[in-house]
Coordinates of C-alpha atoms in Angstrom, one line a residue:
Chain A
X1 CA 133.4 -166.1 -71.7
X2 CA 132.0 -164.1 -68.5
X3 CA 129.0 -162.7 -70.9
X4 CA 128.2 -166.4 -71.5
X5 CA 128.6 -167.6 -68.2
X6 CA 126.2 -164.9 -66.8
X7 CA 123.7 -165.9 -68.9
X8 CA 124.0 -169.6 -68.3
X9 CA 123.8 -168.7 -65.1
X10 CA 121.2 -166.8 -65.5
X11 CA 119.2 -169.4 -67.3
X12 CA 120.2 -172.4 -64.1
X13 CA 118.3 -170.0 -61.6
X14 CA 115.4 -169.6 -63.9
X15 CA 115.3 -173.0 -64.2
X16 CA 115.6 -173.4 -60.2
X17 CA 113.1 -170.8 -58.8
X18 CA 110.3 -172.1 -61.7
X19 CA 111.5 -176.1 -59.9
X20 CA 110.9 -174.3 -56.3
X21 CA 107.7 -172.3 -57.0
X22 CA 106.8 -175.1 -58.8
X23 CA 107.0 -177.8 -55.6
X24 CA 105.4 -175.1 -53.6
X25 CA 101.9 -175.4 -55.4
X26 CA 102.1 -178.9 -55.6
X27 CA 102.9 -178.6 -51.4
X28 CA 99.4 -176.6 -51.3
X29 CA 97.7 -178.9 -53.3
X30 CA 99.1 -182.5 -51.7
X31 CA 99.3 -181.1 -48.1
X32 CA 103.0 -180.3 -46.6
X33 CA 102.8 -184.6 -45.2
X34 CA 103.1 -186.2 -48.4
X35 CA 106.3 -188.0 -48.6
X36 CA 106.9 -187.0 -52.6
X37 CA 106.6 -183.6 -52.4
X38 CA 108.7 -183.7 -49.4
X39 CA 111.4 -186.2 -51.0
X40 CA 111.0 -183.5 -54.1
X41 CA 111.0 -180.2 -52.1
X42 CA 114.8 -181.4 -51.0
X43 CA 115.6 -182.7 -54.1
X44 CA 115.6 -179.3 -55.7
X45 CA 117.1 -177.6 -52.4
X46 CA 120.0 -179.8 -52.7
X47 CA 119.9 -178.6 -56.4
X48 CA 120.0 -174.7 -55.3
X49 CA 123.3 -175.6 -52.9
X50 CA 125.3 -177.9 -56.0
X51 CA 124.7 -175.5 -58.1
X52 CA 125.9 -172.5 -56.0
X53 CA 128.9 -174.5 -55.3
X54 CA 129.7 -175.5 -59.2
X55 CA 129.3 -171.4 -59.6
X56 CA 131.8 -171.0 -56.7
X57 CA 134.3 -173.9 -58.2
X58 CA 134.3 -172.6 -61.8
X59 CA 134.8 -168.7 -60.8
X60 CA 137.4 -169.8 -59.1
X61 CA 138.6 -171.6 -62.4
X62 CA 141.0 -174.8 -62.9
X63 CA 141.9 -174.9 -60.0
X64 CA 138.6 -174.7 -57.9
X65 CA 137.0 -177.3 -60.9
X66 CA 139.9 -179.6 -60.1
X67 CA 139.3 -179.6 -56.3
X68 CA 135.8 -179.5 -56.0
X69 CA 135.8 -183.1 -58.4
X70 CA 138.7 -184.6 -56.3
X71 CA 136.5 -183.9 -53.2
X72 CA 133.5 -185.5 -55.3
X73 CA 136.1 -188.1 -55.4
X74 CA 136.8 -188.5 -52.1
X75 CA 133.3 -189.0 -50.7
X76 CA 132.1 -191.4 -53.4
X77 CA 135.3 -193.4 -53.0
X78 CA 134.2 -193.8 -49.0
X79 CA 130.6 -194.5 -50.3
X80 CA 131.7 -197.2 -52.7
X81 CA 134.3 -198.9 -50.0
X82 CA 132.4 -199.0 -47.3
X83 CA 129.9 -201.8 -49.3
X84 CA 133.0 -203.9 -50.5
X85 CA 134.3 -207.0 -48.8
X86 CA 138.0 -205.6 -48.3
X87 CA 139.2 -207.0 -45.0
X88 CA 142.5 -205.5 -42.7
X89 CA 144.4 -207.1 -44.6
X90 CA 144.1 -204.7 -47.8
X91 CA 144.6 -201.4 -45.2
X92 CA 147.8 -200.4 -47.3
X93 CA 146.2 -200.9 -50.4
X94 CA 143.4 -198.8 -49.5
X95 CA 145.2 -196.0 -47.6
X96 CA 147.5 -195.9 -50.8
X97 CA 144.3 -195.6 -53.2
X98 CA 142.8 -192.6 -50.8
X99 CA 145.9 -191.1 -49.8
X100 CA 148.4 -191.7 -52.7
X101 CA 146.3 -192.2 -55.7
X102 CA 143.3 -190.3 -55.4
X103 CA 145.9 -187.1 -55.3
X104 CA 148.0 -188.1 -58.2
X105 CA 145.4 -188.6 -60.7
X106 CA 143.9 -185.1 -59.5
X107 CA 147.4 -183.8 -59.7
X108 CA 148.1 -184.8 -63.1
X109 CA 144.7 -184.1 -64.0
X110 CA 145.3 -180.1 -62.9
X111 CA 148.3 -180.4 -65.3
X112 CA 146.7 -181.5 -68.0
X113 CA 149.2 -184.6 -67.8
X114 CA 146.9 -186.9 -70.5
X115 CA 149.8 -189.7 -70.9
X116 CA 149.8 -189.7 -66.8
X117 CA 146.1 -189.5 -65.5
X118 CA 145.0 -191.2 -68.8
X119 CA 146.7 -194.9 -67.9
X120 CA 147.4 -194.4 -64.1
X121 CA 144.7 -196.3 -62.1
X122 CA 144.2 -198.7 -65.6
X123 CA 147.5 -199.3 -65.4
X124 CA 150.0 -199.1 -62.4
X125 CA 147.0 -198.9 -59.7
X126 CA 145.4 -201.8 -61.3
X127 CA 148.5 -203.6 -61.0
X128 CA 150.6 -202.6 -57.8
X129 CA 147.1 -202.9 -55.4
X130 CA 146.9 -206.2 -55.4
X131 CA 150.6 -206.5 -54.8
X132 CA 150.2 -204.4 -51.6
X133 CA 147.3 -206.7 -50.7
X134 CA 149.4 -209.9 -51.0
X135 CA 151.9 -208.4 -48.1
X136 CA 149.5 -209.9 -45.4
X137 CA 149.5 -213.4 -46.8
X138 CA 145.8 -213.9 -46.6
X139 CA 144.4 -215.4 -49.8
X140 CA 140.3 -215.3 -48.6
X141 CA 138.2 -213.6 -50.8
X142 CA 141.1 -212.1 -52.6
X143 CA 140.2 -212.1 -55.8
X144 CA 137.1 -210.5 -54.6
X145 CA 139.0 -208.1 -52.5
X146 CA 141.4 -206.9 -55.1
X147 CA 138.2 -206.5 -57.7
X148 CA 136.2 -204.6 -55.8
X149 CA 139.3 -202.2 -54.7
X150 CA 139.8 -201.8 -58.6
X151 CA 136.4 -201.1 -59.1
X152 CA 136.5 -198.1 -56.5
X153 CA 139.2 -196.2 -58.1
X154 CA 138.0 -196.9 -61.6
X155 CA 134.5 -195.3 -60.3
X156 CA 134.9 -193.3 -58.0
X157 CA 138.2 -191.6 -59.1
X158 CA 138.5 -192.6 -62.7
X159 CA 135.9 -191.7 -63.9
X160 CA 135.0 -188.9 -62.0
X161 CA 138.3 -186.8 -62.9
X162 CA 137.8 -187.2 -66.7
X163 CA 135.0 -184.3 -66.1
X164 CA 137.6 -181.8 -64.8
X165 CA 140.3 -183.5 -68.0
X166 CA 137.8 -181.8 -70.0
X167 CA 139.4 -178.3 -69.2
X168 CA 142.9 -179.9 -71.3
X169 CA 141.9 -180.4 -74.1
X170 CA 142.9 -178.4 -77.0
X171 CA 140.6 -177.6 -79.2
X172 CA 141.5 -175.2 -81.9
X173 CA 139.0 -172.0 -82.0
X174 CA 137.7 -172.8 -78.1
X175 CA 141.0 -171.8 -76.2
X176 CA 139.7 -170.4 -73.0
X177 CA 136.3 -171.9 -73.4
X178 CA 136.7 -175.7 -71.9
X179 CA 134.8 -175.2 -68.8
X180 CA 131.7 -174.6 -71.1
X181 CA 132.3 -178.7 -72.3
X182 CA 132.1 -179.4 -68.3
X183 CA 128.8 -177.3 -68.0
X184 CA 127.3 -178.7 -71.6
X185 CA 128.4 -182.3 -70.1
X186 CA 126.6 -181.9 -66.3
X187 CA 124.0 -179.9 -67.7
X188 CA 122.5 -182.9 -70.2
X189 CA 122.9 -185.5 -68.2
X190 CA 121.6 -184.2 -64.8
X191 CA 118.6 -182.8 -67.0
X192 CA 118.4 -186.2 -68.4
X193 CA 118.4 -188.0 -64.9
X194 CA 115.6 -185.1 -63.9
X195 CA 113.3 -185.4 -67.1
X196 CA 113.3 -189.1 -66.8
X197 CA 112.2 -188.8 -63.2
X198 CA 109.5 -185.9 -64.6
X199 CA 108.5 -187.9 -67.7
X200 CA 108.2 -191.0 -65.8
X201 CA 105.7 -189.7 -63.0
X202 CA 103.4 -188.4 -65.4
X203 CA 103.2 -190.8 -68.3
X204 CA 105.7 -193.8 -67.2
X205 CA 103.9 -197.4 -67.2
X206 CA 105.7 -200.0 -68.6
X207 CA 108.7 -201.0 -66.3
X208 CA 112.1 -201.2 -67.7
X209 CA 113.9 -203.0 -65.2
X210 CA 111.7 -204.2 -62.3
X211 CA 114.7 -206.1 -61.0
X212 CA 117.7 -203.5 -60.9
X213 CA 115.6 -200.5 -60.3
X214 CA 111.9 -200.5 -60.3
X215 CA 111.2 -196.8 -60.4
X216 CA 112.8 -196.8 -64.1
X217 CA 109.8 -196.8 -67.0
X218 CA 110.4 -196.9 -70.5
X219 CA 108.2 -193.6 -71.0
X220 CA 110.6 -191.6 -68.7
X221 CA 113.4 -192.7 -70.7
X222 CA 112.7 -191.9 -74.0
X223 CA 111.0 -189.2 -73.0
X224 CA 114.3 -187.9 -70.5
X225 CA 116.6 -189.0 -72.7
X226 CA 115.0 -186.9 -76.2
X227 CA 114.3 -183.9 -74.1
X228 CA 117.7 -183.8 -72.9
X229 CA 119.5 -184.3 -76.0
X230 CA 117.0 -181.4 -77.7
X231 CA 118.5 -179.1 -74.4
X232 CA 122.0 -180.2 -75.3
X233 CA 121.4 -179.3 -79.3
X234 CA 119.8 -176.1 -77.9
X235 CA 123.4 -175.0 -75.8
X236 CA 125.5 -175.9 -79.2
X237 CA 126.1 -172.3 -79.2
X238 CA 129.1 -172.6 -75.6
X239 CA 130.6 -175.7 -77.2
X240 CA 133.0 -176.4 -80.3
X241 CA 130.2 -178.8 -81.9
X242 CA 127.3 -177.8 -84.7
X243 CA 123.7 -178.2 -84.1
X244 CA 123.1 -182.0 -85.1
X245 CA 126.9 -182.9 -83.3
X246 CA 125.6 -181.8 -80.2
X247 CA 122.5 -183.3 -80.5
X248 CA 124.6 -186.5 -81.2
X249 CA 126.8 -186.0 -78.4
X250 CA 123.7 -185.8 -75.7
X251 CA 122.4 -188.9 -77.1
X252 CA 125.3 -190.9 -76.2
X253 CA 126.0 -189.1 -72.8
X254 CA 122.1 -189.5 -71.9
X255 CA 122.0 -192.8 -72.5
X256 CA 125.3 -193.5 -71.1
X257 CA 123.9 -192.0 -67.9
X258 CA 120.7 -194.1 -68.0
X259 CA 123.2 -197.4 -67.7
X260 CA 125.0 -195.8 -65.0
X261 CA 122.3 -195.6 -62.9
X262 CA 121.1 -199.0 -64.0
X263 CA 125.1 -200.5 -63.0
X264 CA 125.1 -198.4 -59.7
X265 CA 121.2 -200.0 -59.3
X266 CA 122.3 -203.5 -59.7
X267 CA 124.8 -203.2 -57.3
X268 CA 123.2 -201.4 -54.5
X269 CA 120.7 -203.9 -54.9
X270 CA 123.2 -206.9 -54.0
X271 CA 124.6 -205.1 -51.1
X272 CA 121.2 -205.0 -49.9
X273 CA 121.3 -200.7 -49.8
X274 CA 118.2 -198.2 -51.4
X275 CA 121.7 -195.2 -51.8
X276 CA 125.0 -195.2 -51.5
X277 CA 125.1 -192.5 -48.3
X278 CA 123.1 -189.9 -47.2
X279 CA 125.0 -186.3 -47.2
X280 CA 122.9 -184.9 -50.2
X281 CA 119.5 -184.6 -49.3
X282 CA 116.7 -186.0 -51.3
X283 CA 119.0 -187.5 -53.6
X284 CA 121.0 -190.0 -51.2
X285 CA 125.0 -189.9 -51.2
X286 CA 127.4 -189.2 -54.0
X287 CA 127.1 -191.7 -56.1
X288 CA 123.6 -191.5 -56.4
X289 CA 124.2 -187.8 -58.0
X290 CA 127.4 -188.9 -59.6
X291 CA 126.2 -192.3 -61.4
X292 CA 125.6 -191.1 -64.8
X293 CA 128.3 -188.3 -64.8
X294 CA 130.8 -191.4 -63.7
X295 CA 129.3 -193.3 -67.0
X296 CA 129.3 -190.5 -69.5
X297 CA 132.4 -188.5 -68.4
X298 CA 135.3 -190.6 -70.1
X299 CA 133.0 -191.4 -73.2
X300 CA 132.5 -187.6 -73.6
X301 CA 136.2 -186.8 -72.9
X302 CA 137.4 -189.2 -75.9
X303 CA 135.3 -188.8 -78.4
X304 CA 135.7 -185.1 -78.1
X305 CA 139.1 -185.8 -77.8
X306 CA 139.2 -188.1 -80.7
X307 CA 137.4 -185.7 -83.1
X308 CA 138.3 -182.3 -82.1
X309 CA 141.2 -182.0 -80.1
X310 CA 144.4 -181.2 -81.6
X311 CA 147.1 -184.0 -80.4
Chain B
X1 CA 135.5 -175.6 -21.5
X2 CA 138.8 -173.2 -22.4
X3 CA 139.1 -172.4 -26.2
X4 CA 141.9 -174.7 -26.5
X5 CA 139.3 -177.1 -25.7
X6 CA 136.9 -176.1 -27.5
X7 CA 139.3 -176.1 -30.8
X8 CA 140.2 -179.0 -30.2
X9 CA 136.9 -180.7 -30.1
X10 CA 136.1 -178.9 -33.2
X11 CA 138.9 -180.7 -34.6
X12 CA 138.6 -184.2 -33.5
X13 CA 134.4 -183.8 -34.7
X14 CA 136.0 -182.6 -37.9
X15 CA 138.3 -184.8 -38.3
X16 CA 135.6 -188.0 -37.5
X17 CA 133.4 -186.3 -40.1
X18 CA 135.4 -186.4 -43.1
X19 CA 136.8 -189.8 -42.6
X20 CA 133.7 -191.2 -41.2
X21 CA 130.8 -189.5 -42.6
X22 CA 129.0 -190.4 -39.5
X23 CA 125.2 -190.6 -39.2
X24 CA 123.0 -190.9 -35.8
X25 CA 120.4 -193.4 -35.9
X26 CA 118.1 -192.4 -33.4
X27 CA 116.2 -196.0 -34.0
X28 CA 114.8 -196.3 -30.2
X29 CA 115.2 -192.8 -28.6
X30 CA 115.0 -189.0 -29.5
X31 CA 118.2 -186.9 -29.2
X32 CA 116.7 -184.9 -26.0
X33 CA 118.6 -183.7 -23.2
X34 CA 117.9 -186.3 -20.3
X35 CA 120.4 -188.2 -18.0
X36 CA 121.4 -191.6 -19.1
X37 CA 124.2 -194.4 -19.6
X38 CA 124.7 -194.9 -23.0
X39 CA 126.8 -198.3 -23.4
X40 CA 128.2 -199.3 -26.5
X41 CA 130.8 -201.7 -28.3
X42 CA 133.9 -201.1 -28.3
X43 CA 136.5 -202.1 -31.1
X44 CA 138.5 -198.9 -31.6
X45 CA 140.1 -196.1 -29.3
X46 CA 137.4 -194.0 -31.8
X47 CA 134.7 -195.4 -30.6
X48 CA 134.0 -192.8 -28.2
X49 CA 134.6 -189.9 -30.8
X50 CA 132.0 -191.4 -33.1
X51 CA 129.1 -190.8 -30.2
X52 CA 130.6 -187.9 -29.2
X53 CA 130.1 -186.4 -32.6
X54 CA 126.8 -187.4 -33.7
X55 CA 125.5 -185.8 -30.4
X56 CA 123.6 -182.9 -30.6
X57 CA 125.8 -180.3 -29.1
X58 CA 123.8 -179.3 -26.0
X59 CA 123.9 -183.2 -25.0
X60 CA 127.4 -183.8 -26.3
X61 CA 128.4 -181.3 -23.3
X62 CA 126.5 -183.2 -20.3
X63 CA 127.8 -186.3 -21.7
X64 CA 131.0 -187.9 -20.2
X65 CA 133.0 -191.0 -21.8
X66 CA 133.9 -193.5 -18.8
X67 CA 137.7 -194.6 -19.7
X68 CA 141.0 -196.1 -18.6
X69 CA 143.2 -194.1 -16.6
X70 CA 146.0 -196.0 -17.9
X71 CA 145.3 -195.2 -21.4
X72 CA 144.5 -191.3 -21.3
X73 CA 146.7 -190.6 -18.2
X74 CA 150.2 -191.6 -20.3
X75 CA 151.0 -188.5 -21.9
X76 CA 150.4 -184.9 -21.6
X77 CA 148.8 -184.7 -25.1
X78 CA 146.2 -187.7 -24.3
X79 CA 145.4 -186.2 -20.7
X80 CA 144.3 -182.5 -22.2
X81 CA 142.0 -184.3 -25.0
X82 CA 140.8 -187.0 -22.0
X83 CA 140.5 -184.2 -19.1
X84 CA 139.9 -180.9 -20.9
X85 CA 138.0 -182.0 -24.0
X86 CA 136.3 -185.2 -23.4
X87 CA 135.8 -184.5 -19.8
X88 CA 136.3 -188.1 -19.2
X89 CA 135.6 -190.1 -16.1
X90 CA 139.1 -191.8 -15.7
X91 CA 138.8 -194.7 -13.8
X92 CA 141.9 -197.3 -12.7
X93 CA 141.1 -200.5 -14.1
X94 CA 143.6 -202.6 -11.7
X95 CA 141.5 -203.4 -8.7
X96 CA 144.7 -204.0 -7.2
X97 CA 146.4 -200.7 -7.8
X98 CA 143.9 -198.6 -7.5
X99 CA 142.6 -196.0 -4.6
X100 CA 139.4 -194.8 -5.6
X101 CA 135.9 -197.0 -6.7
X102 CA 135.4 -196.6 -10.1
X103 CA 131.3 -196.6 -9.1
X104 CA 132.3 -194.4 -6.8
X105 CA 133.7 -191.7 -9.6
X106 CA 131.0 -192.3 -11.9
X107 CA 128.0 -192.3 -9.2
X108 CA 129.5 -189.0 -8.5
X109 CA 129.4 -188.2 -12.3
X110 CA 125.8 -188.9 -12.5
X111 CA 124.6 -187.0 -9.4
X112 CA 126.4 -184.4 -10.9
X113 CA 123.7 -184.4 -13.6
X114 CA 125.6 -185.7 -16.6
X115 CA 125.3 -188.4 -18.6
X116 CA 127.8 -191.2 -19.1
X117 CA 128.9 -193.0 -22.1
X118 CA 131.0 -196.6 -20.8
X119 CA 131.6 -199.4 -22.5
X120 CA 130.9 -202.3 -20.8
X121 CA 133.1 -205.2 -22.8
X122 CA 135.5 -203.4 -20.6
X123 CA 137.8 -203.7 -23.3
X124 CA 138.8 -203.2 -27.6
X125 CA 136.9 -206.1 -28.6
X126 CA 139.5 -207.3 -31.9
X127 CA 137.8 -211.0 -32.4
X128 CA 135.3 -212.4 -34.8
X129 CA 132.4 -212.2 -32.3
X130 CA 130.0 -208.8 -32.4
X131 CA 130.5 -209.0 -28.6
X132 CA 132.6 -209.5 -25.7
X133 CA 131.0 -211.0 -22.3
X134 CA 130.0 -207.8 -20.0
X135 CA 131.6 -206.5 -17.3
X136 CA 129.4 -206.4 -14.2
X137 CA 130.2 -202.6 -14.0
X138 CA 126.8 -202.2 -15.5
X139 CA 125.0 -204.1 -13.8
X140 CA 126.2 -201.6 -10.7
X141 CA 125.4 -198.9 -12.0
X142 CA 121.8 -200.2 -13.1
X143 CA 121.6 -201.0 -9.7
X144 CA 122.5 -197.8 -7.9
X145 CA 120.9 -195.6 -10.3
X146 CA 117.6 -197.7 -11.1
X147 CA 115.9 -194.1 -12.3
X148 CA 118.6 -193.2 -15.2
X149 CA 117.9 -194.8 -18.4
X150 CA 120.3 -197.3 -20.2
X151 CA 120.6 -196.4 -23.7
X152 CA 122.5 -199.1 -26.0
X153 CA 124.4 -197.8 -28.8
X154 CA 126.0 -199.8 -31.3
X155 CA 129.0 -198.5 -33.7
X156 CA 129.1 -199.8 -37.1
X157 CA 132.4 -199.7 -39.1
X158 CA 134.8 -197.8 -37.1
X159 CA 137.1 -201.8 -36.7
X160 CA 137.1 -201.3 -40.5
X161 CA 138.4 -197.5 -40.7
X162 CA 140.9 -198.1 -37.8
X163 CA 141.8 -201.9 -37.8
X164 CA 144.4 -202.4 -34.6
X165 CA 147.5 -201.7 -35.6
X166 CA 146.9 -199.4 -38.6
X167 CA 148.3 -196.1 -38.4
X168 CA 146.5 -194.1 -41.1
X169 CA 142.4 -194.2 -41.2
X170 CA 140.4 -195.6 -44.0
X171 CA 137.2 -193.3 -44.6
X172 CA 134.4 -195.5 -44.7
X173 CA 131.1 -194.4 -44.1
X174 CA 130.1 -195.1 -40.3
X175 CA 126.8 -195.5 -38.2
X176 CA 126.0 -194.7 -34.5
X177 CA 122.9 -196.8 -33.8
X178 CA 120.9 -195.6 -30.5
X179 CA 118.9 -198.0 -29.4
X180 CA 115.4 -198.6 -26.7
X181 CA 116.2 -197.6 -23.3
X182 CA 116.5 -200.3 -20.7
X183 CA 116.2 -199.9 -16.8
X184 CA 116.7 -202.8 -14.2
X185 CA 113.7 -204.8 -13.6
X186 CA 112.3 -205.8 -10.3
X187 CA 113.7 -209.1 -9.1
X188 CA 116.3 -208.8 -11.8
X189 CA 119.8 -210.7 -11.5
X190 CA 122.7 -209.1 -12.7
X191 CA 123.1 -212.4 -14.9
X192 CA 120.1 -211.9 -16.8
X193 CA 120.4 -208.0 -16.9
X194 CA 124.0 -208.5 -18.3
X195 CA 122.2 -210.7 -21.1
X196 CA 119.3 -208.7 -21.6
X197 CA 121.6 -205.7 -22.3
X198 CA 124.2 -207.9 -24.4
X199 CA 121.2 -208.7 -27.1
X200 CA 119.6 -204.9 -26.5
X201 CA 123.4 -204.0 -28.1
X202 CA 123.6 -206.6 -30.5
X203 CA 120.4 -206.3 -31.6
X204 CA 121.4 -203.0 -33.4
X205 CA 123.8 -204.2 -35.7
X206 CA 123.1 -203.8 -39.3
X207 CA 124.5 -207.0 -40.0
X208 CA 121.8 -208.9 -37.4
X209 CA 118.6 -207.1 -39.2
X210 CA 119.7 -208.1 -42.7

């Protein structure tokens, strides 16, 4: 476990200082005012502090990986509300989903509660919000309210905390091993969202969805998307999965992650945003990061779960 | 400042970050240290927090909130964070009641070299409309201190964290808009300076520009 962990490691800071040195000749070559290589520069120093702090959270073991996530949580849960139409009149729904929800499904999550943190927000969130919004009597925009409140938690909470429900599942052989399936899972799908940005500025031409997200190409996709899911078949060695499984299993989570981004596109194009906040350098707010580990993470979690976890 | 004061601040700037998440926009004006007014709109007993924090730290220092005696003077706990932390300029709003000019305590204020932050709806502005009518305060001011600059600043989304009445916040993400500064022009009335600053503040709301 620590040997392995070393050398992944290892291998994310190789990865990082080639990135840096890499920006650095392109800086000397397009002059230190051109707005790419600045945008790029903090891209990948954003990438050297996430990284340090995913080392920190996962010495620091369940616990740390649980916290860190429910933070994650936290500020993509004030990203996502702050575009929503919920007026004063669903304050106690929303305190509850910060203050009351957001900790229980974390909780349960740290206990590796599955029949709690599984059905929570699906089920008694989904269904006890709206009842908290009806205490104030006022029926504008409700449906709109209550749907967009839903679709916080699902996101932003959800979602997010089936990453860290990776660490309980038990898979026979790979006791001790679980917060390898959290590094396989970021790992691909952040390399994905990287190599389609790399594949796409230098070969990308034909547009994939002018309207949603205009900087997506069909070149950086399949080209993102295949490179990532040869990296994921190339780290089948940390997880419980063969060669061609985890080859399989990027494939899914890649393209998962590519819809993601599309989703979170769409809809920070009707609220009239370009990102979701701006506490992450380079990359924009949370979400932004998050998208595609929000759409992969519970499609990861269940079909390992399905296939290789003893329940 | 003491070091209870200066925990404190550390606090309440803490505490505004991770419920607000709040961003500057220095749209119209560089964070520098000069004097100035800064005026803003005013729907939440936050409002002056927000500003306070996305200051830079040398001007958050020189820069003192104009407020209601009434309000911050009620309890001991409100009077150290109005006095000690903020550093307010607590002025009696009851022309009636009260013994000493509220131009009078901020004139002083200003000639002490520090900036002021006031809001000039006069009061929490809970309505529909983006702004209440001005009180002539400003205009005063403007016309005592025609050298100082007039900096609007408008607060986005703090009505939403805090709606009146709630007791628990609601972290959304918040902006502090700073806008052009203004100064009173020659000939000026204070009716058309109020207006003129009214739509300098309102111009800055994200809502207008979209």
């Amino acid at each position: 476990m620590n040997g392995h962990f070393i050398i992944l490691l290892g291998l994310v800071l190789t990865v990082l200082l080639i990135a840096t040195g890499a920006a650095q000749l392109l800086k000397r070559r397009a002059g230190a005012d051109n707005l790419t290589i600045q945008n790029l520069t903090a891209r990948i120093n954003a990438w050297w502090v996430m990284v340090a702090i995913m080392a920190i959270a996962f010495l620091a073991g369940t616990a740390g990986v649980v916290i860190l996530f429910a933070i994650c949580s936290f500020a993509a849960l004030r990203e996502f509300l702050t575009l929503t139409n919920t007026a004063a009149a669903d304050h106690w729904a929303l305190a509850a989903a910060v203050f009351i929800v957001l900790p229980l499904q974390y909780l349960s999550v740290g206990m590796g509660w599955y029949g709690f943190y599984s059905i929570f927000i699906p089920v008694y969130a989904f269904l006890l919000m709206p009842i908290l919004s009806t205490l104030h009597g006022q029926s504008k925009n409700f449906l709109i309210r209550v749907s967009e409140a839903q679709w916080a938690l699902m996101i932003a909470v959800f979602c997010v905390s089936h990453v860290p429900a990776l660490l309980s599942l038990n898979i026979p052989g790979y006791e001790g091993k679980n917060l390898f399936l959290i590094f396989f899972l970021i790992v691909v799908v952040q390399s994905s969202d990287v190599l389609q940005y790399v594949w796409g500025k230098l070969l990308g031409c034909r547009k994939i969805a002018p309207t949603l997200s205009p900087s997506k190409t069909l070149e950086g996709l399949v080209g993102g998307v295949i490179s990532a899911s040869l990296l994921g078949a190339a780290l089948f060695w940390i997880t419980p999965f063969s060669v061609l499984q985890a080859f399989a299993l990027s494939l899914v989570i890649t393209l998962m992650g590519f819809f993601g981004g599309l989703v979170m596109s769409a809809i920070k194009r009707d609220r009239g945003v370009k990102d979701w906040g701006h506490l992450i350098a380079g990359h924009g707010g949370f979400i932004d990061r998050l998208d595609s580990v929000i759409f992969s993470a519970p499609i990861f979690f269940h079909i390992v779960r399905f296939y290789w976890d003893l329940h | 400042m003491n070091l209870a004061s200066r925990i404190t601040a550390a606090l309440i700037v803490g505490f505004a970050r991770a419920v607000t998440a709040v961003r500057g926009v220095w749209e119209g004006i560089a964070p520098v240290q000069e004097q100035r007014i800064y005026f803003a709109n005013h729907n939440s007993h936050g409002d002056f927090v927000l500003i306070w924090t996305v200051l830079p730290p040398d001007l958050r220092l020189r820069a003192r909130p104009v407020a209601g005696a009434d309000y911050w003077l009620t309890s001991k706990l409100k009077s150290f964070i109005g006095r000690d932390v903020f550093n307010a300029v607590l002025i009696d709003r009851n022309p009636e009641t009260r013994n000493v000019d509220p131009m009078a305590q901020m004139s002083a204020a200003l000639k002490g070299g520090d900036s002021l932050i006031l809001f000039p709806e006069g009061t929490r502005n809970t309505g529909q409309s983006p702004l209440l009518p001005f009180k002539s305060g400003l205009f005063h001011l403007a016309t005592a201190n025609p050298e100082i600059d007039m900096v609007p600043v408008w607060i986005e989304n703090l009505n939403r964290v805090m709606p009146k009445g709630a007791l628990v916040p609601i972290p959304l993400i918040c902006t502090v808009t700073f806008g052009a500064a203004m100064r009173l022009e020659a000939d000026e009335d204070k009716a058309n300076f109020l207006a003129r600053a009214e739509s300098a503040l309102v111009a800055l709301n994200p809502e207008r520009k979209n």
